[in-house]
Coordinates of C-alpha atoms in Angstrom, one line a residue:
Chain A
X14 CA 3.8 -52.4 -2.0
X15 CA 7.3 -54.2 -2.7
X16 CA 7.8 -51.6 -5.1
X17 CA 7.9 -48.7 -2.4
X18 CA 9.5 -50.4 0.2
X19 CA 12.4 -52.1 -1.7
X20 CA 13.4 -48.7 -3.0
X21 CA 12.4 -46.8 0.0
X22 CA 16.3 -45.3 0.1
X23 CA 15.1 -44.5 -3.4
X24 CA 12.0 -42.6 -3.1
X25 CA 13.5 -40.6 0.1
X26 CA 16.0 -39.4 -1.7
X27 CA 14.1 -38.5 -4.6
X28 CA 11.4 -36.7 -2.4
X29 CA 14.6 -34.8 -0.1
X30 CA 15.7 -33.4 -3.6
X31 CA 12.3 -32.4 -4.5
X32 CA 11.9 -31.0 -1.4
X33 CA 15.0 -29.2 -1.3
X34 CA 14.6 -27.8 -4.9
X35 CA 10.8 -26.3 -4.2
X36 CA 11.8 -24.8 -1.3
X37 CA 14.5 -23.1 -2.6
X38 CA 13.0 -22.0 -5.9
X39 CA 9.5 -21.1 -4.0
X40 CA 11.3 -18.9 -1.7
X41 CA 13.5 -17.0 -4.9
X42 CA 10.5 -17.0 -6.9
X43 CA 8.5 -15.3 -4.2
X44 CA 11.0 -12.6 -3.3
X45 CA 11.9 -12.2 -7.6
X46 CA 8.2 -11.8 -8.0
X47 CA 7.5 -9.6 -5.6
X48 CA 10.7 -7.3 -6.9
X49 CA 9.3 -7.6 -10.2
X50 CA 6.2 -6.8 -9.3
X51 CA 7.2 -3.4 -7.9
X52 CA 9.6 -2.6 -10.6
X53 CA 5.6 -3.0 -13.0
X54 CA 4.3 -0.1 -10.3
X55 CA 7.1 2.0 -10.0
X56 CA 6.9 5.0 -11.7
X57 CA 10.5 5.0 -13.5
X58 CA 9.3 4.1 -16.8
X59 CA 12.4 2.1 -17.2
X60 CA 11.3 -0.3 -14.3
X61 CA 7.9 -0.3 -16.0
X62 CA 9.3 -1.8 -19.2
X63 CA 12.0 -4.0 -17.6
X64 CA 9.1 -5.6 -15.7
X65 CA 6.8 -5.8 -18.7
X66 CA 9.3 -7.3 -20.7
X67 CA 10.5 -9.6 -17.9
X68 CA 7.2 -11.5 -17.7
X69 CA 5.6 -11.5 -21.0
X70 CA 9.0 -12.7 -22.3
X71 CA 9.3 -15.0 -19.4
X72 CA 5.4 -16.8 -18.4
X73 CA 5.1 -17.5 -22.2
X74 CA 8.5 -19.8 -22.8
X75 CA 8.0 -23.3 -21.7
X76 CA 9.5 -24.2 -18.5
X77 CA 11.4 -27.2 -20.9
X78 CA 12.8 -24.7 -22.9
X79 CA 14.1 -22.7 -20.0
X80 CA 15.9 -25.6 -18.0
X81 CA 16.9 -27.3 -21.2
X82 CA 18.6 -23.5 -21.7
X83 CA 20.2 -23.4 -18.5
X84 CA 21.4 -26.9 -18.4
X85 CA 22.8 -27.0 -22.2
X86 CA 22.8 -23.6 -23.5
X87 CA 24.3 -21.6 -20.4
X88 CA 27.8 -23.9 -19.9
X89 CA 28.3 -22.6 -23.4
X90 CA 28.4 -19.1 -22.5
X91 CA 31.5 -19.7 -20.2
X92 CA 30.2 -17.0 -17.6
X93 CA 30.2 -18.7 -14.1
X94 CA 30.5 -22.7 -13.4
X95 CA 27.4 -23.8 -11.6
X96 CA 26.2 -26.7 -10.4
X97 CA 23.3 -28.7 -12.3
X98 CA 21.4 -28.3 -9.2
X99 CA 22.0 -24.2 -8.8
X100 CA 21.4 -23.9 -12.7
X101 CA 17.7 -25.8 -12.0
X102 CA 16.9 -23.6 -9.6
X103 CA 17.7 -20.6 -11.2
X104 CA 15.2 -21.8 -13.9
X105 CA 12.8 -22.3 -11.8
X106 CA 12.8 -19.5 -10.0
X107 CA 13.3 -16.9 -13.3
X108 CA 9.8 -18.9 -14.5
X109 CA 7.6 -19.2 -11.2
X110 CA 9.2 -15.4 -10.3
X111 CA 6.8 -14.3 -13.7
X112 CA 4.1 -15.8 -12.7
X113 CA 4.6 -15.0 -8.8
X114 CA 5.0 -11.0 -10.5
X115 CA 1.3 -11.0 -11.9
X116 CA -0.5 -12.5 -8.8
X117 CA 1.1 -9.8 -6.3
X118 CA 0.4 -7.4 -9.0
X119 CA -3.6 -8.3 -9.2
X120 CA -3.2 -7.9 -5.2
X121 CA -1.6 -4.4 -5.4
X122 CA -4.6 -3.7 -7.4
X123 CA -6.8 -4.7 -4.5
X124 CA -5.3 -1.9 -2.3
X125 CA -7.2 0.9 -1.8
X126 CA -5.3 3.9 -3.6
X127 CA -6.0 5.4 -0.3
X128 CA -3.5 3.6 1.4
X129 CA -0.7 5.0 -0.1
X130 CA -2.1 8.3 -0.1
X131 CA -2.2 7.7 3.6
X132 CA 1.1 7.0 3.3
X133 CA 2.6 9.3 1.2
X134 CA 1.2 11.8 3.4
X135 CA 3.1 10.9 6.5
X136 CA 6.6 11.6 4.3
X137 CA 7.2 7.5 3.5
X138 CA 9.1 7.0 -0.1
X139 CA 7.6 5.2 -2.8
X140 CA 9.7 2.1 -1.5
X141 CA 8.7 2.0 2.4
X142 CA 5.0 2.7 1.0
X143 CA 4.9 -0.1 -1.1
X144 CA 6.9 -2.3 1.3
X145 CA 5.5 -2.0 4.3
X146 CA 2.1 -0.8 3.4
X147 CA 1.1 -1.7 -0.1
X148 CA 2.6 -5.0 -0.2
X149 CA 1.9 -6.5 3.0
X150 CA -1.9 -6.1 2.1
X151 CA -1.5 -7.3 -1.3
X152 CA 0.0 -10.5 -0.8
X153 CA -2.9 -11.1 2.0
X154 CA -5.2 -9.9 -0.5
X155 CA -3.6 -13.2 -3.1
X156 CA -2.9 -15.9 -0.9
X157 CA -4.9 -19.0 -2.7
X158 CA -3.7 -17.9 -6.2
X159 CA -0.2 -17.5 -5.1
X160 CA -0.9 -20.9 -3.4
X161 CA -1.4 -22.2 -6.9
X162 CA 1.3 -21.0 -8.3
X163 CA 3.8 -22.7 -5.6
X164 CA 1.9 -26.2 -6.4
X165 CA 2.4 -25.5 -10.0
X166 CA 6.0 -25.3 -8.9
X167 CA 6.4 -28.2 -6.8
X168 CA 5.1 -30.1 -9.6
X169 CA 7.2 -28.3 -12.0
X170 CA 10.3 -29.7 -10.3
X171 CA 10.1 -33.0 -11.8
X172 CA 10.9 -31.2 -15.0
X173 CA 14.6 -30.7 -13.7
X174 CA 14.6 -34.5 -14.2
X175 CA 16.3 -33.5 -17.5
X176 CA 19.2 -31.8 -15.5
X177 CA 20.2 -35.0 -13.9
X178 CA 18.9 -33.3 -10.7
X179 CA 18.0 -36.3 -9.0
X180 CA 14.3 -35.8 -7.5
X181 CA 11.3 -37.7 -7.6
X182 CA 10.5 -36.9 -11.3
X183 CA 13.2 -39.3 -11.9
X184 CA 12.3 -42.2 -9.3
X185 CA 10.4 -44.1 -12.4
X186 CA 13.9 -44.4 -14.9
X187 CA 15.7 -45.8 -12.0
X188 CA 12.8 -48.3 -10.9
X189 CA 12.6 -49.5 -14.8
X190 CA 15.9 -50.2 -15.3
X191 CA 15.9 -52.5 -12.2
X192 CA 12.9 -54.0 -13.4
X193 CA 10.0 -52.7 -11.1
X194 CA 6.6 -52.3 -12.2
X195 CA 6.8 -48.7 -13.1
X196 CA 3.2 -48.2 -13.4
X197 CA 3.2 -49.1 -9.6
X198 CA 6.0 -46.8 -8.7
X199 CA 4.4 -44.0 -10.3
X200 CA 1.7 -44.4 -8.1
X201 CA 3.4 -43.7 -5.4
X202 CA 4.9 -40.8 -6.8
X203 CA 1.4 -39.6 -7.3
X204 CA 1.0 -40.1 -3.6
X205 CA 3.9 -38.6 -2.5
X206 CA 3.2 -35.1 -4.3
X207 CA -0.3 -35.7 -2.8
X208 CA 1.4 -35.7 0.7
X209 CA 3.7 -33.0 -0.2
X210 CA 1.1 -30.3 -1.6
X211 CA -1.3 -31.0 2.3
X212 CA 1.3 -28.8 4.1
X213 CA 0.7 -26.0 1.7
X214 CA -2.8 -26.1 1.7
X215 CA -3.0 -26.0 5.0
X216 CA -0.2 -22.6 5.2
X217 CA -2.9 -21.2 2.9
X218 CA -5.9 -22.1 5.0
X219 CA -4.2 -21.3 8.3
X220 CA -3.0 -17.6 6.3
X221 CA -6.0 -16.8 4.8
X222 CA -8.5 -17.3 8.4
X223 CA -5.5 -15.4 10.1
X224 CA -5.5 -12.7 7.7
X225 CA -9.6 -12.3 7.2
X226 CA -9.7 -11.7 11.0
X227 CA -7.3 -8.9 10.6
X228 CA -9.1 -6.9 8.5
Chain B
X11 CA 11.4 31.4 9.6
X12 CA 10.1 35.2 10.8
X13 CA 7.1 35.7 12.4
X14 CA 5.7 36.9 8.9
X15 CA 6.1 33.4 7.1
X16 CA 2.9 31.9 6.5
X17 CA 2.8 28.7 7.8
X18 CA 0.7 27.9 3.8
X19 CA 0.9 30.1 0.9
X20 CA -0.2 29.2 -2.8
X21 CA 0.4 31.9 -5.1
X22 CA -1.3 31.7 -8.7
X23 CA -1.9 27.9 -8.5
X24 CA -3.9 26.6 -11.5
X25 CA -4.8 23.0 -12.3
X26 CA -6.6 21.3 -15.1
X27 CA -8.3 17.8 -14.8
X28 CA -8.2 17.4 -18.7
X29 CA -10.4 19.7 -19.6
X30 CA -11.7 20.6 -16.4
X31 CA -10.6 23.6 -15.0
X32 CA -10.2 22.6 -11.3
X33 CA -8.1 25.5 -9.3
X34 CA -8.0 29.0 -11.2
X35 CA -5.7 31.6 -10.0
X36 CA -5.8 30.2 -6.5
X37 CA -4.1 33.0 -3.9
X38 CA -4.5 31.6 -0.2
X39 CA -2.2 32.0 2.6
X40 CA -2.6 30.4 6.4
X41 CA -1.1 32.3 9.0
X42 CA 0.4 29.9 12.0
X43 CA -1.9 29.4 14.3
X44 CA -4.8 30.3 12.0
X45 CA -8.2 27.8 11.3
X46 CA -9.0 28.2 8.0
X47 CA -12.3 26.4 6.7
X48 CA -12.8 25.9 2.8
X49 CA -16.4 25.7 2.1
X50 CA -18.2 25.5 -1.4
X51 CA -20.6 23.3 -3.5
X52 CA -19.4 19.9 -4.8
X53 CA -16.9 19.9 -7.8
X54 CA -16.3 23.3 -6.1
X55 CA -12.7 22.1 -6.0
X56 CA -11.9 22.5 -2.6
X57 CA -10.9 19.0 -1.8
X58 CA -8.7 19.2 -4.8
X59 CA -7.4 22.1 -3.3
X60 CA -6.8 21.0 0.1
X61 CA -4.2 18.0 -1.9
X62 CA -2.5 20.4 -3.6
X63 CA -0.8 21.4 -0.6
X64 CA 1.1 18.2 0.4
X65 CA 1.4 17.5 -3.6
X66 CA -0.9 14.7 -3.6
X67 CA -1.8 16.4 -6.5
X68 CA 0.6 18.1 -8.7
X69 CA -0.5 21.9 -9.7
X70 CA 0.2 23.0 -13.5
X71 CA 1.0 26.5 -12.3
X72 CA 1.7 28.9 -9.2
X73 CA 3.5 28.4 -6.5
X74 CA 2.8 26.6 -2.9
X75 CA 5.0 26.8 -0.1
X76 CA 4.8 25.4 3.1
X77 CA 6.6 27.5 6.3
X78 CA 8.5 29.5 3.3
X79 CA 9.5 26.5 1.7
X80 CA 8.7 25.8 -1.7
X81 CA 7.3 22.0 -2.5
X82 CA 9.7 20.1 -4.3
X83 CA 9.0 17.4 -7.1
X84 CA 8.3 14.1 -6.2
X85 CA 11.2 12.6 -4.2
X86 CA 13.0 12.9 -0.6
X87 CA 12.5 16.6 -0.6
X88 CA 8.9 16.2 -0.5
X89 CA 8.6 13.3 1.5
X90 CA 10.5 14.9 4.5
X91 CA 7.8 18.1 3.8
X92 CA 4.7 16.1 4.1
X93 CA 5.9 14.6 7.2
X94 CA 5.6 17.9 8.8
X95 CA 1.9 18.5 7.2
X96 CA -0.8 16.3 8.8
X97 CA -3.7 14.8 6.6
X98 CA -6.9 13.8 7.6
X99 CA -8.8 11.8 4.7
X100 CA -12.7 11.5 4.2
X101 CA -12.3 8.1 3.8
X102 CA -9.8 7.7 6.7
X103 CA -7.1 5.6 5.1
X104 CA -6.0 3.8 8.1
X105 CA -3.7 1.3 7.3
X106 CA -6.0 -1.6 7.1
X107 CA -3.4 -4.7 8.0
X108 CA -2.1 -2.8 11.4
X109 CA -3.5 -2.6 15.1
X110 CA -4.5 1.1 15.7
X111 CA -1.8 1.6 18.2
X112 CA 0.5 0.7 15.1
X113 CA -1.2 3.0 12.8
X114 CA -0.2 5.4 14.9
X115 CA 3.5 5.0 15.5
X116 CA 4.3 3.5 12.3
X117 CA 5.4 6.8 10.6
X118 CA 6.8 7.9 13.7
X119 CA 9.4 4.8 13.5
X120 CA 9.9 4.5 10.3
X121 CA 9.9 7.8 8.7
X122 CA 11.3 10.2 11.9
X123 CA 13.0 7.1 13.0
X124 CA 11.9 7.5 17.0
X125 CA 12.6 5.2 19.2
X126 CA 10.0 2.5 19.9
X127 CA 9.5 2.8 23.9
X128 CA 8.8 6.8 23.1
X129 CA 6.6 6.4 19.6
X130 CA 4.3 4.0 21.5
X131 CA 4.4 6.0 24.6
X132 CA 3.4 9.3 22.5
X133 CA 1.3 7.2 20.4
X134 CA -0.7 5.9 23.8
X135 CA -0.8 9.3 24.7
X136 CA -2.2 10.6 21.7
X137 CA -5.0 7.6 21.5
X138 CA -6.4 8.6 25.2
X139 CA -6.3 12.4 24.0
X140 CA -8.6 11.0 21.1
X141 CA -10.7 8.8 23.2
X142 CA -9.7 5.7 21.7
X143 CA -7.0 4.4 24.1
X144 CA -8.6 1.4 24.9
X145 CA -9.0 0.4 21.1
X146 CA -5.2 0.5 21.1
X147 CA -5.1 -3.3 19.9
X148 CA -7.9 -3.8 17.6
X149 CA -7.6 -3.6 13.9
X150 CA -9.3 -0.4 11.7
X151 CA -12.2 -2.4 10.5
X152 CA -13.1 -3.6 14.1
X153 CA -13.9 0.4 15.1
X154 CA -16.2 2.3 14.1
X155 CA -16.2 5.4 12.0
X156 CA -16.2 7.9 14.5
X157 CA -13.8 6.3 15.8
X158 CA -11.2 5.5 12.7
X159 CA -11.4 8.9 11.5
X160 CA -10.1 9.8 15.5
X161 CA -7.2 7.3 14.9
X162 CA -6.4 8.9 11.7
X163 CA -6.6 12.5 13.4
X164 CA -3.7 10.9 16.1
X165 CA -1.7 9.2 13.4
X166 CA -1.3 12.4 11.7
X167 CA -0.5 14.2 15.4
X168 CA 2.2 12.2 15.7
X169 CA 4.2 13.2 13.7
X170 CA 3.8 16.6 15.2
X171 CA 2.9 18.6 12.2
X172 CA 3.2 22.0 11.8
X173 CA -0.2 22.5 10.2
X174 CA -3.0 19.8 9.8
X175 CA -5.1 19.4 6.6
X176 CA -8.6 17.9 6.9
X177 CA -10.1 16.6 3.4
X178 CA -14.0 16.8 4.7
X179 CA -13.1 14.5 7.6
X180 CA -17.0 13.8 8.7
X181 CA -18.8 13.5 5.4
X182 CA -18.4 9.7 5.7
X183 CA -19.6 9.6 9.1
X184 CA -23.0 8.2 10.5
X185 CA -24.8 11.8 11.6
X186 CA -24.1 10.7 15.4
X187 CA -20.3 10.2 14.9
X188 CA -20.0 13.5 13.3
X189 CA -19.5 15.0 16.9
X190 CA -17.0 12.9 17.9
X191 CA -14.7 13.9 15.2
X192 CA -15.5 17.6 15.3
X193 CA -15.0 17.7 19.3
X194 CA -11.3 16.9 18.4
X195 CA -10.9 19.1 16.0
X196 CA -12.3 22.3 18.4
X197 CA -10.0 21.2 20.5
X198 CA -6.6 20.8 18.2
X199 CA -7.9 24.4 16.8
X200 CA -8.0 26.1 20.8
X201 CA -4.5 25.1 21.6
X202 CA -3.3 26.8 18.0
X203 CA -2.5 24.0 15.7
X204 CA -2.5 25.9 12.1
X205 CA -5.6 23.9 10.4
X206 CA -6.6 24.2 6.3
X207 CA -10.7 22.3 7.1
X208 CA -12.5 21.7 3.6
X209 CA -15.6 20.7 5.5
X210 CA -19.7 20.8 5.0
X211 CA -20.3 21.3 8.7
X212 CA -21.3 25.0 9.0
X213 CA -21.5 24.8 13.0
X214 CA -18.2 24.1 13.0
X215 CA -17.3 26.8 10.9
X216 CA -18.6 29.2 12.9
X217 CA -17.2 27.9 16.3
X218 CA -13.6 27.2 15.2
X219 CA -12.8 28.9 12.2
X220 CA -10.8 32.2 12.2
X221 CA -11.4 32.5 8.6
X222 CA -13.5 31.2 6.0
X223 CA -13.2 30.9 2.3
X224 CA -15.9 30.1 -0.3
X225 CA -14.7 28.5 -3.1
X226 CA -17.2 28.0 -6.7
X227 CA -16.0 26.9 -9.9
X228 CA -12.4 26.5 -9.3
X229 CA -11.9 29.8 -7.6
X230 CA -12.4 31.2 -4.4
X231 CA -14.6 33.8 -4.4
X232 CA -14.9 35.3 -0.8
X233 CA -12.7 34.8 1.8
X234 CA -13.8 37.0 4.8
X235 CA -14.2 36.3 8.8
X236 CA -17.0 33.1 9.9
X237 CA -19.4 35.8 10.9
X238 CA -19.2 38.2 8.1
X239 CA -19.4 35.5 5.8
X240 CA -22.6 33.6 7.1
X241 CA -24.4 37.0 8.0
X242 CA -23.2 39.5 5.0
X243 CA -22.0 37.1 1.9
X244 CA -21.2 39.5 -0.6
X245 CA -21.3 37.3 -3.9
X246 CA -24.2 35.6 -5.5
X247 CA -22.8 32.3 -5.5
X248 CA -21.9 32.5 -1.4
X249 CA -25.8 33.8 -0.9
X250 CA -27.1 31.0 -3.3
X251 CA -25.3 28.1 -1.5
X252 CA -26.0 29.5 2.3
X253 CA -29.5 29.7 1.2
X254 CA -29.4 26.0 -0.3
X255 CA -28.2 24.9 3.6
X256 CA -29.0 26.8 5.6
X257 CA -32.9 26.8 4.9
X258 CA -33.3 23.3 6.7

């Protein structure tokens, strides 16, 4: 118990930076994805392949490899100065956004080709059909695998511990060098994603019982 | 547009399904005002024909026009046309994740950009001519079929289209609903809506239609008056198929 609450300052902080860094990378990922996701149903060609591209290159890269390229490789490239913290969520986002991409896509899949016949018919474009008709019921249609997906990310965060983006992958280094019991401390880390992933399995209970009455 | 314009015309429209010819040498033309009914066996290709004329499906060959105007590719073009053509699906396509009362003013707002006091106002208007006012809140899947397929009829009235296309709008309706849907359609076709009906229901046919044409194969092979064509069909395959229904 000492552990936690000598370094409660500690483990707030960490968790706020976690915090921060999902939400901000769940939100980009979901928007990305959902972009990309249309670009892989459009029907320029060019979209087609961009998407394609996009994720296969993208979902099969390790996450490591992708943050250790935007905190090492991208200064190199001299093109904008950003932050550690900007550059980790970036990463984050460009991976979850790939994996974001294929769930919504399964969930486009679920529509009834109908719908945007429906659509079509009543003179909407092939963006307001997918945006307000397609989409809408294909993310309902993928809530508890898109759910996954933003738990993988939360998790994924600690990764950015490499970046010297303080967060509560890095609570342990800090705890050792002031001679805690780390095994203790990561405990409590364990606990605090725990705590952290209840709010988002209750959005997908609450969404999904919302979502079935609708329907 | 003169007087003359037909409100459809498709001119030498052929269209392959792989292999399958589907339309042959299709020459139709719908007068405003006019009911036309398509009739024919299954795989007949009149449903195929009936999404030919909002380009749902494109046509290798021919020409269709709609109120003189010739349908564009794929684009705005053809979006602003089909907003002026009403369609009626057999599997009613109402947009599953909106209220009824939004399936109805949805294209209004979003497409002819309508104020929202007015779309709902026509939209509420359209409902109670429909019978379905009091639905106005509840969600596609919560009505029944009768009844969906009467929302889909006022979604595509709102837009106020100048003709209406019905893709055998009661052949996935419970027998008892079948009424319903047809009662709204007799009416739409008294007060002069210009109406294309690929439809199994012969009684309709007879009541409402102006005209009827008998499609086999891929081609339409008679095209004559309701009564001529259900007391004097002149081909074999019109004979054949009347005798198929109307025996029972």
């Amino acid at each position: 118990m000492n552990v936690l609450l000598d370094n409660l300052d500690l483990y707030g902080r960490a968790f706020l930076g976690t915090i921060e860094l999902f939400l901000i990378a769940a939100v980009g990922s979901l928007v990305l994805g959902a972009v990309v996701a249309g670009m892989r149903v459009s029907p320029v060609p060019i979209l087609r392949a961009f998407g394609t591209i996009y994720v296969n290159l993208i979902r099969n890269t390790p996450l490591t490899l992708i943050l250790f390229f935007f905190a090492f490789a991208y200064p190199r490239l001299e093109i904008v100065d950003l932050s550690f913290f900007t550059r980790a969520c970036i990463g984050l986002i460009l991976y979850t956004a790939a994996f974001v991409c294929e769930v919504i896509r399964s969930g486009i899949n679920t529509v009834p080709v109908g719908q945007a016949e429906a659509s079509r018919a009543l003179g909407f474009g092939f963006g307001q059909t997918l945006t307000t008709i397609v989409m809408p019921q294909a993310v309902r249609a993928v809530v508890p695998p898109l759910t996954n997906v933003q738990i993988a990310l939360l998790k994924n965060t600690t990764i950015a511990s490499g970046f010297s983006v303080f967060q509560a992958g890095g609570i342990y280094q800090e705890l050792s060098e002031n001679g805690y019991n780390v095994l203790v401390g990561l405990l409590w880390i364990a606990l605090g994603f725990l705590i952290l992933v209840v709010p988002l399995t209750l959005l997908q209970r609450n969404l999904d019982r919302r979502w079935s009455v609708a329907k | 547009m003169s007087e003359t314009t037909p409100m459809v015309r498709m001119a030498g429209v052929d269209k392959h399904f792989g292999e399958l010819h589907v339309l042959r040498d299709i020459n139709l033309e719908v007068p405003q005002g006019q009911v036309v009914v398509v009739l024919g066996p299954s795989g007949s290709g009149k449903s195929t024909l009936c999404r030919t004329i909002n380009r749902l499906e494109p046509i290798d060959s021919g020409v269709i026009e709609i109120d003189g105007k010739t349908l564009p590719a794929e684009g705005k073009e053809l979006a602003r046309l089909r907003a002026d053509v009403g369609m009626v699906f057999q599997s009613f396509n109402l947009f599953a994740h909106k209220t009824i009362l939004e399936n109805v003013t949805l294209a209004p707002l979003k497409v002819r950009r309508t104020g929202k006091a007015e779309a709902e106002k026509n939209g509420i208007a359209l409902l109670e001519r429909v019978g379905i006012a009091n639905q106005r809140d509840k969600y596609p899947a919560q009505l029944s079929g009768g009844q969906q397929q009467r929302a889909a009829i006022a979604r595509a009235l709102a837009m106020k289209p100048k003709v209406m296309l019905f893709d055998e709008p009661t052949s996935a309706l419970d027998p008892e609903m079948v009424n319903e849907v047809l009662d709204v359609m007799t009416g739409l076709a008294k007060e002069g809506m210009t109406m294309l009906v690929v439809t199994h229901e012969m009684g309709f046919a007879r009541r409402a239609a102006n005209r009827v044409v008998f499609m086999a194969d891929g081609e339409i092979v008679e095209d004559a008056t309701p009564d001529t064509f259900f007391t004097a069909p002149k081909s074999d395959r019109a004979k054949d198929f009347l005798g198929k229904i109307l025996t029972h």
